[in-house]
Each structure stands twice: as structure tokens, then as C-alpha cells.
C-alpha positions as YAML, in Angstrom:
chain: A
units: angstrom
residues:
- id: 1
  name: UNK
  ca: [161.30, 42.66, 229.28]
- id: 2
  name: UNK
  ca: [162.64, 41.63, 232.82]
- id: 3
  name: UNK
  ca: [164.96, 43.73, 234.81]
- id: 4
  name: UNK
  ca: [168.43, 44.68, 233.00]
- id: 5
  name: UNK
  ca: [166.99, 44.21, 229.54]
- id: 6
  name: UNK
  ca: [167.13, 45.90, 226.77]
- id: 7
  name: UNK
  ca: [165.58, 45.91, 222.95]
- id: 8
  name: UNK
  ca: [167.20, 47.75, 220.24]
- id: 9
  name: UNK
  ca: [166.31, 48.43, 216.57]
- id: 10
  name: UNK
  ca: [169.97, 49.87, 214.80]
- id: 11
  name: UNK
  ca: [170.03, 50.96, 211.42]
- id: 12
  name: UNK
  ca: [173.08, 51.95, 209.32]
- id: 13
  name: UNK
  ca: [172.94, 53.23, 206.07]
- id: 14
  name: UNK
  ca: [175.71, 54.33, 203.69]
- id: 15
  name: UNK
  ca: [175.40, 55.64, 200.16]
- id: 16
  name: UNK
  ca: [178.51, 56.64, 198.21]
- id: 17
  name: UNK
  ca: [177.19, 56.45, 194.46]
- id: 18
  name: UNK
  ca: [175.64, 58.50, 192.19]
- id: 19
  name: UNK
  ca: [171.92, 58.38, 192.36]
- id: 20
  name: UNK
  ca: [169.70, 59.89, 189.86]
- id: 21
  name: UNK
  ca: [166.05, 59.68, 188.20]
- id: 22
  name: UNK
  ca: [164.85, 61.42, 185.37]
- id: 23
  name: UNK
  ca: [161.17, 61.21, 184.12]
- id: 24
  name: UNK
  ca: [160.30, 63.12, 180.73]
- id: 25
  name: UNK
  ca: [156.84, 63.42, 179.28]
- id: 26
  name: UNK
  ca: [156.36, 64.95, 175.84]
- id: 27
  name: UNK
  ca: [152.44, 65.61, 174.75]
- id: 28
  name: UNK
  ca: [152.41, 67.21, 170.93]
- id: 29
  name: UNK
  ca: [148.98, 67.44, 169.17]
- id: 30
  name: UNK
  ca: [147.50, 69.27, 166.34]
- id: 31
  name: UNK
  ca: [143.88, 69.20, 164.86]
- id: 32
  name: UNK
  ca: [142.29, 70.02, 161.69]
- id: 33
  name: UNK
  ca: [138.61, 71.23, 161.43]
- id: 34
  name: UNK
  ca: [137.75, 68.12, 159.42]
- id: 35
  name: UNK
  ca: [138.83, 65.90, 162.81]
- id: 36
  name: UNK
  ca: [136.23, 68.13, 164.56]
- id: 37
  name: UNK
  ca: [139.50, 70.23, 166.38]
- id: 38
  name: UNK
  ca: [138.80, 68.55, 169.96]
- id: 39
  name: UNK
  ca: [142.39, 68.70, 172.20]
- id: 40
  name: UNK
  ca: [142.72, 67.30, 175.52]
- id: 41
  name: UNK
  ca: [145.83, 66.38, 176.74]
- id: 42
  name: UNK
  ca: [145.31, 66.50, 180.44]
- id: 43
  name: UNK
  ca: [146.23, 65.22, 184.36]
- id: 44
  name: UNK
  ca: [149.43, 63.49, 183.11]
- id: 45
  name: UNK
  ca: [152.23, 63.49, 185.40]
- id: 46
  name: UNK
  ca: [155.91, 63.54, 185.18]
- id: 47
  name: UNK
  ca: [157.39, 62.86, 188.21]
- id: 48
  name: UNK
  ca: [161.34, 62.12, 189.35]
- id: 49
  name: UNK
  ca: [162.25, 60.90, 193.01]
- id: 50
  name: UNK
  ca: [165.89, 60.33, 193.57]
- id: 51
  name: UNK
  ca: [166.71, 59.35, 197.44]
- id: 52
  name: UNK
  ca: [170.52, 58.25, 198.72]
- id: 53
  name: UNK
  ca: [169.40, 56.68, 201.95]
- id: 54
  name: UNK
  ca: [165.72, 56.25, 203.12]
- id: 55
  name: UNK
  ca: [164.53, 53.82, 206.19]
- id: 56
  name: UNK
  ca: [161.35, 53.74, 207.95]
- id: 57
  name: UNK
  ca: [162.54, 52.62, 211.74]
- id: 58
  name: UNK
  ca: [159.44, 51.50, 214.35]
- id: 59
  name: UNK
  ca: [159.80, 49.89, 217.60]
- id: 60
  name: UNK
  ca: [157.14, 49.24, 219.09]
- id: 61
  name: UNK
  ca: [156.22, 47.48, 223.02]
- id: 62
  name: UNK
  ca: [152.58, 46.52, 223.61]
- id: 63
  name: UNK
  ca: [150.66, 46.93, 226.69]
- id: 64
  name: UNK
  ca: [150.90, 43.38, 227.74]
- id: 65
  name: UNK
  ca: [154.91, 43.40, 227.48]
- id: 66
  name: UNK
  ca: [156.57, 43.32, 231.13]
- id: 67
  name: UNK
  ca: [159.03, 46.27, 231.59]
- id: 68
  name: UNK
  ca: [160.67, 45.67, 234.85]
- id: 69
  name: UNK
  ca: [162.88, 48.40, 236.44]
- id: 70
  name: UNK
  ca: [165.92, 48.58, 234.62]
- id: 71
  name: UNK
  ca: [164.68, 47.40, 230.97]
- id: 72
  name: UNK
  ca: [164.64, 49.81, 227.95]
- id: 73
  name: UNK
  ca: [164.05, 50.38, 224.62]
- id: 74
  name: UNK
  ca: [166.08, 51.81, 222.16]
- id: 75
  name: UNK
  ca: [166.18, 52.82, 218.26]
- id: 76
  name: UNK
  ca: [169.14, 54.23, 216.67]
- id: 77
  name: UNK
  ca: [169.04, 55.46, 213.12]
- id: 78
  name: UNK
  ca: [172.40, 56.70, 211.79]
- id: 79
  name: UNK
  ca: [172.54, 57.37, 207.78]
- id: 80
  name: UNK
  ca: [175.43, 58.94, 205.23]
- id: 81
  name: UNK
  ca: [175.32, 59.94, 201.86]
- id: 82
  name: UNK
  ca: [178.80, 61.39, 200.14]
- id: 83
  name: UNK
  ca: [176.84, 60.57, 196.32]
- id: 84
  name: UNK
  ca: [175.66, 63.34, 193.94]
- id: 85
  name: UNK
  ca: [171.70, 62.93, 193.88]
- id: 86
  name: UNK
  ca: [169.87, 64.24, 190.94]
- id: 87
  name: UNK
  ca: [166.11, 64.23, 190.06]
- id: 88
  name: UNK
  ca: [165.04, 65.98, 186.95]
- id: 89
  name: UNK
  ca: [161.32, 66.36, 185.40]
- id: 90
  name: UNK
  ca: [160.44, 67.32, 181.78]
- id: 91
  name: UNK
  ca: [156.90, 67.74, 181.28]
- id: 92
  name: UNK
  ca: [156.06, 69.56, 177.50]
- id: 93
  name: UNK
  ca: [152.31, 69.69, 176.37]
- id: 94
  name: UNK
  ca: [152.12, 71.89, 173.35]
- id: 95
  name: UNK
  ca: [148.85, 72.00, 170.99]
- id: 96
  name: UNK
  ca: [147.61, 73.46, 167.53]
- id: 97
  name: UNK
  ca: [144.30, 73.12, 166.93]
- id: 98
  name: UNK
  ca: [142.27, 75.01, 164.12]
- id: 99
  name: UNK
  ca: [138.74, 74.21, 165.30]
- id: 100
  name: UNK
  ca: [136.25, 73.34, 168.43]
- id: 101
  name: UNK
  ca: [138.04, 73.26, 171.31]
- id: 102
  name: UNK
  ca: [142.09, 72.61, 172.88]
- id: 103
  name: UNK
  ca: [142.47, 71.49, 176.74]
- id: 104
  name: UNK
  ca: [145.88, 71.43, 179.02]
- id: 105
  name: UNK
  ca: [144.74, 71.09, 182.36]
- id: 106
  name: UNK
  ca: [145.71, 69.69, 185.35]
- id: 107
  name: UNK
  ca: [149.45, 68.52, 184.49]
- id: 108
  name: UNK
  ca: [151.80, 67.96, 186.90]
- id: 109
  name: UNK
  ca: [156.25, 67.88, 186.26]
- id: 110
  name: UNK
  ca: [157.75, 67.21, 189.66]
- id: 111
  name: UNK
  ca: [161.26, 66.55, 190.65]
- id: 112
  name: UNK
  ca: [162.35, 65.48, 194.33]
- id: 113
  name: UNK
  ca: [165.75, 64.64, 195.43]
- id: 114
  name: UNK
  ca: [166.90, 63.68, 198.79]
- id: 115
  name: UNK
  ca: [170.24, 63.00, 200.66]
- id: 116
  name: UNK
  ca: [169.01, 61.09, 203.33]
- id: 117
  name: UNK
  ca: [165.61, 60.41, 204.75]
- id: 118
  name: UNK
  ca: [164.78, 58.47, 207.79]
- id: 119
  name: UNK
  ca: [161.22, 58.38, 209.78]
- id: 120
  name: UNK
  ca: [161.71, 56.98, 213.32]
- id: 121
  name: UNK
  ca: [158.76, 56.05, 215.68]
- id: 122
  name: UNK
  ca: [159.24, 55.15, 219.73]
- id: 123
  name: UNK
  ca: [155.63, 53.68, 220.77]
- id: 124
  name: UNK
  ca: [155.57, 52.15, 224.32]
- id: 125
  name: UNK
  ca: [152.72, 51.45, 226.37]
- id: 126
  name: UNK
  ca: [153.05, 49.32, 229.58]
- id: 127
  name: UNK
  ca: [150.46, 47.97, 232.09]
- id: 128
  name: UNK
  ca: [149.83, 49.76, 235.33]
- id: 129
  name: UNK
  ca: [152.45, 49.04, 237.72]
- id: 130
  name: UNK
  ca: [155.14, 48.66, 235.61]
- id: 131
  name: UNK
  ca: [158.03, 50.84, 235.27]
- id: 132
  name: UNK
  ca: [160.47, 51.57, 232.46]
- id: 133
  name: UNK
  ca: [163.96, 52.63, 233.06]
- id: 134
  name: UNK
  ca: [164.73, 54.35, 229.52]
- id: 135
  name: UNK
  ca: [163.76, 54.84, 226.14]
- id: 136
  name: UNK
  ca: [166.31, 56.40, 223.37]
- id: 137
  name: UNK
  ca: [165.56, 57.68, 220.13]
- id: 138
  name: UNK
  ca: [169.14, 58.53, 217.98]
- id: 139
  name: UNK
  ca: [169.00, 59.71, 214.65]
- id: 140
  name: UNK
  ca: [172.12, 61.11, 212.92]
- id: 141
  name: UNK
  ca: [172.77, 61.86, 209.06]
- id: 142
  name: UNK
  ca: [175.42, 63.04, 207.61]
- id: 143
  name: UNK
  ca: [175.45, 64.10, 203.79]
- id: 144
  name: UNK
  ca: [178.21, 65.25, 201.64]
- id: 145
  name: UNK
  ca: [177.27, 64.64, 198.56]
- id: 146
  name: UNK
  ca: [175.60, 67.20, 195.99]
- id: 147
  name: UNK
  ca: [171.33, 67.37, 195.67]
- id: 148
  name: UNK
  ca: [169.40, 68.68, 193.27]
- id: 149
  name: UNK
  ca: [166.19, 68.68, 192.04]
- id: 150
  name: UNK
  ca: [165.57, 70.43, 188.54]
- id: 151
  name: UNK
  ca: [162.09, 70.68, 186.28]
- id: 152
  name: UNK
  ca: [161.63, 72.21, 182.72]
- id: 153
  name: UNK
  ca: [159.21, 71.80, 180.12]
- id: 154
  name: UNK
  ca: [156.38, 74.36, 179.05]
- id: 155
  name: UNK
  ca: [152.44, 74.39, 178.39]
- id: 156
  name: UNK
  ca: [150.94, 76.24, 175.41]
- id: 157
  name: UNK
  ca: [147.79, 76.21, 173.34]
- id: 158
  name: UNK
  ca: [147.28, 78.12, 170.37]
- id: 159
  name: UNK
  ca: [145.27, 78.27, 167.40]
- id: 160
  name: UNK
  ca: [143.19, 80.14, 164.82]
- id: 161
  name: UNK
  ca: [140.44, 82.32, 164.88]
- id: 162
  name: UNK
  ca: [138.20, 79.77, 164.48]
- id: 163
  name: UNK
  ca: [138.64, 77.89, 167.55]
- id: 164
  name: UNK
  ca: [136.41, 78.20, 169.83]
- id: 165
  name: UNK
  ca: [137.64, 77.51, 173.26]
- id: 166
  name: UNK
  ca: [141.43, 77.23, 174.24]
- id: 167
  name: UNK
  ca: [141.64, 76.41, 178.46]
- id: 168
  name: UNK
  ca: [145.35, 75.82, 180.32]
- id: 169
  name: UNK
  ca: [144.77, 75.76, 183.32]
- id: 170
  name: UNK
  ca: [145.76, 73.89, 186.43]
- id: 171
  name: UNK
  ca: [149.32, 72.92, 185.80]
- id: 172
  name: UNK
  ca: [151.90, 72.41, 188.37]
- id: 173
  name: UNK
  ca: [155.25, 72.08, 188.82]
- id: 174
  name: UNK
  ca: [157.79, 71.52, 191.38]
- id: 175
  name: UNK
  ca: [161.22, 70.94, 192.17]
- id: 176
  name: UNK
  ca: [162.36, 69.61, 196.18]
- id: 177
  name: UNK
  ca: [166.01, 69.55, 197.08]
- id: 178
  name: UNK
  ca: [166.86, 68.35, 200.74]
- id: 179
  name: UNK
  ca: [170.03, 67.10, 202.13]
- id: 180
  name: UNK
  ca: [168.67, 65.81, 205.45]
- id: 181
  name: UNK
  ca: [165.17, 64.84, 206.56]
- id: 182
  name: UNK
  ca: [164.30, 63.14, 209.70]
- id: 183
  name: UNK
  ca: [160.79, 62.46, 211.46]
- id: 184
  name: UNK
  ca: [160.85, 61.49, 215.10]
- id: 185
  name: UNK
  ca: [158.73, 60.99, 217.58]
- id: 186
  name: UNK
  ca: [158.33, 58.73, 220.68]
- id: 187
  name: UNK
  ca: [155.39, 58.37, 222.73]
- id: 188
  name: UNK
  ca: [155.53, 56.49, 226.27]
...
């Protein structure tokens, strides 16, 4: 960059419609001694992301780029969302079995849901000598609109006396709401 210039890396994002992701999982399973009773429904994953705006912004000036007095960098990030964003996860495992042995483990329902998301990254490195006037990192959201983030289901074994080993363990779930969410860093 010579004297009196400047880069810049704008992004504009606007999101005004409804945006919404559902993921449903449904594990049913029964076993009869004569099958040898052997269960295992496990590490399945139901999992919902809903996002109105999402950018990943990088500017980036290497060490052999000339940044004369006066020159700059600049990234500016602006996003808004005014649409209803929804994520919803339905994970059921449910299990009979009336011999050996009945595994749930390790499931996973998850539900995430964002407004607006935006990761920005500065990075400038210059050879000795030179000098840089400015650098600017802008980020700005706005969001208006409703989030939400819901997860239901359920997880349970049960069976006779017979049956040897029941195990549910390990199961997860999680629901993530956020309106805003912005990452920014700059390094010079």
C-alpha cells in the first residue's frame, strides 16, 4: 500500500425471514429372549442449527506488503436480523428387552439458534521500517427478530427380571439461544 491508501473488506447482511431447522430422531426397539435380547441403540445425534446472518470476515496484509505513512486497513462487518429463528431437536430412544442385555449411551439432541453471527479477524504484519497509519475493525448487529432454541425427547430402558444388564448412560442434550455473537480480534 503506498501513502494515502487504503484496503477495505465491508460486509452487509440483512435477514428478514423466518428461519428455522428441526432435526427429529426416533430409536424404538424391543427384544425377545429367542433373538438373544441384545439392545444397543447408541452415539446417534440429533442436532438443529438455525442462523439468520453468519459471515466469517479476514483481512489479512503480509509482511512483504508496503504500508507507507498514511495507508490503512479496514474491515467493517455490519449484520441485521428482524426474522423469527427457531431450532428444535427431538431425540427419543426407548427400549424393551426381555433378555441379555439393553444399551442407550452416548446420545446427543441439540438445538442452536442464532440471530446473527459474525467472526472478524485484523492480521497485519509489515517489514521493519514501515509504518501504518490505521487499522479499523467495525462490527455492528442489530436483531429484532425472535430466537429460540428448544429440545425434547426422552431415554428409557426397561425390561424383565430376566435381563441381565440395562446401561443409559452418557446422554446429552442441549438447547443455545443467542441474538448476537461477534468474535474480533486484530493483531498488528
Amino acid at each position: 500500500q503506498a501513502s494515502d491508501q487504503f484496503a477495505v473488506l465491508g460486509n452487509v447482511q440483512g435477514n428478514s425471514g423466518a428461519v428455522t431447522s428441526t432435526a427429529s430422531l426416533q430409536m424404538q426397539g424391543s427384544a425377545a429372549n429367542r433373538l438373544d435380547g441384545n439392545i444397543t441403540s447408541s452415539s446417534n445425534q440429533a442436532l438443529a442449527v438455525a442462523a439468520g446472518n453468519t459471515s466469517l470476515n479476514s483481512v489479512k496484509v503480509s509482511a512483504g506488503t508496503a504500508l507507507n505513512s498514511g495507508s490503512g486497513v479496514g474491515l467493517l462487518n455490519a449484520q441485521n436480523n428482524s426474522g423469527a429463528v427457531v431450532a428444535s431437536a427431538t431425540l427419543n430412544a426407548n427400549a424393551f428387552s426381555r433378555g441379555n442385555t439393553l444399551n442407550l449411551s452416548g446420545n446427543t439432541a441439540s438445538a442452536t439458534a442464532v440471530g446473527n453471527n459474525a467472526e472478524n479477524l485484523v492480521n497485519v504484519s509489515s517489514l521493519p521500517g514501515q509504518q501504518m497509519a490505521s487499522a479499523v475493525l467495525t462490527s455492528n448487529q442489530v436483531n429484532s427478530g425472535n430466537v429460540s432454541a428448544v429440545v425434547s425427547g426422552s431415554y428409557s430402558a426397561s425390561g424383565v427380571a430376566s435381563t441381565s444388564g440395562i446401561n443409559v448412560s452418557g446422554n446429552r442434550s442441549s438447547a443455545v439461544a443467542i441474538g448476537n455473537r461477534a468474535t474480533s480480534s486484530m493483531s498488528l
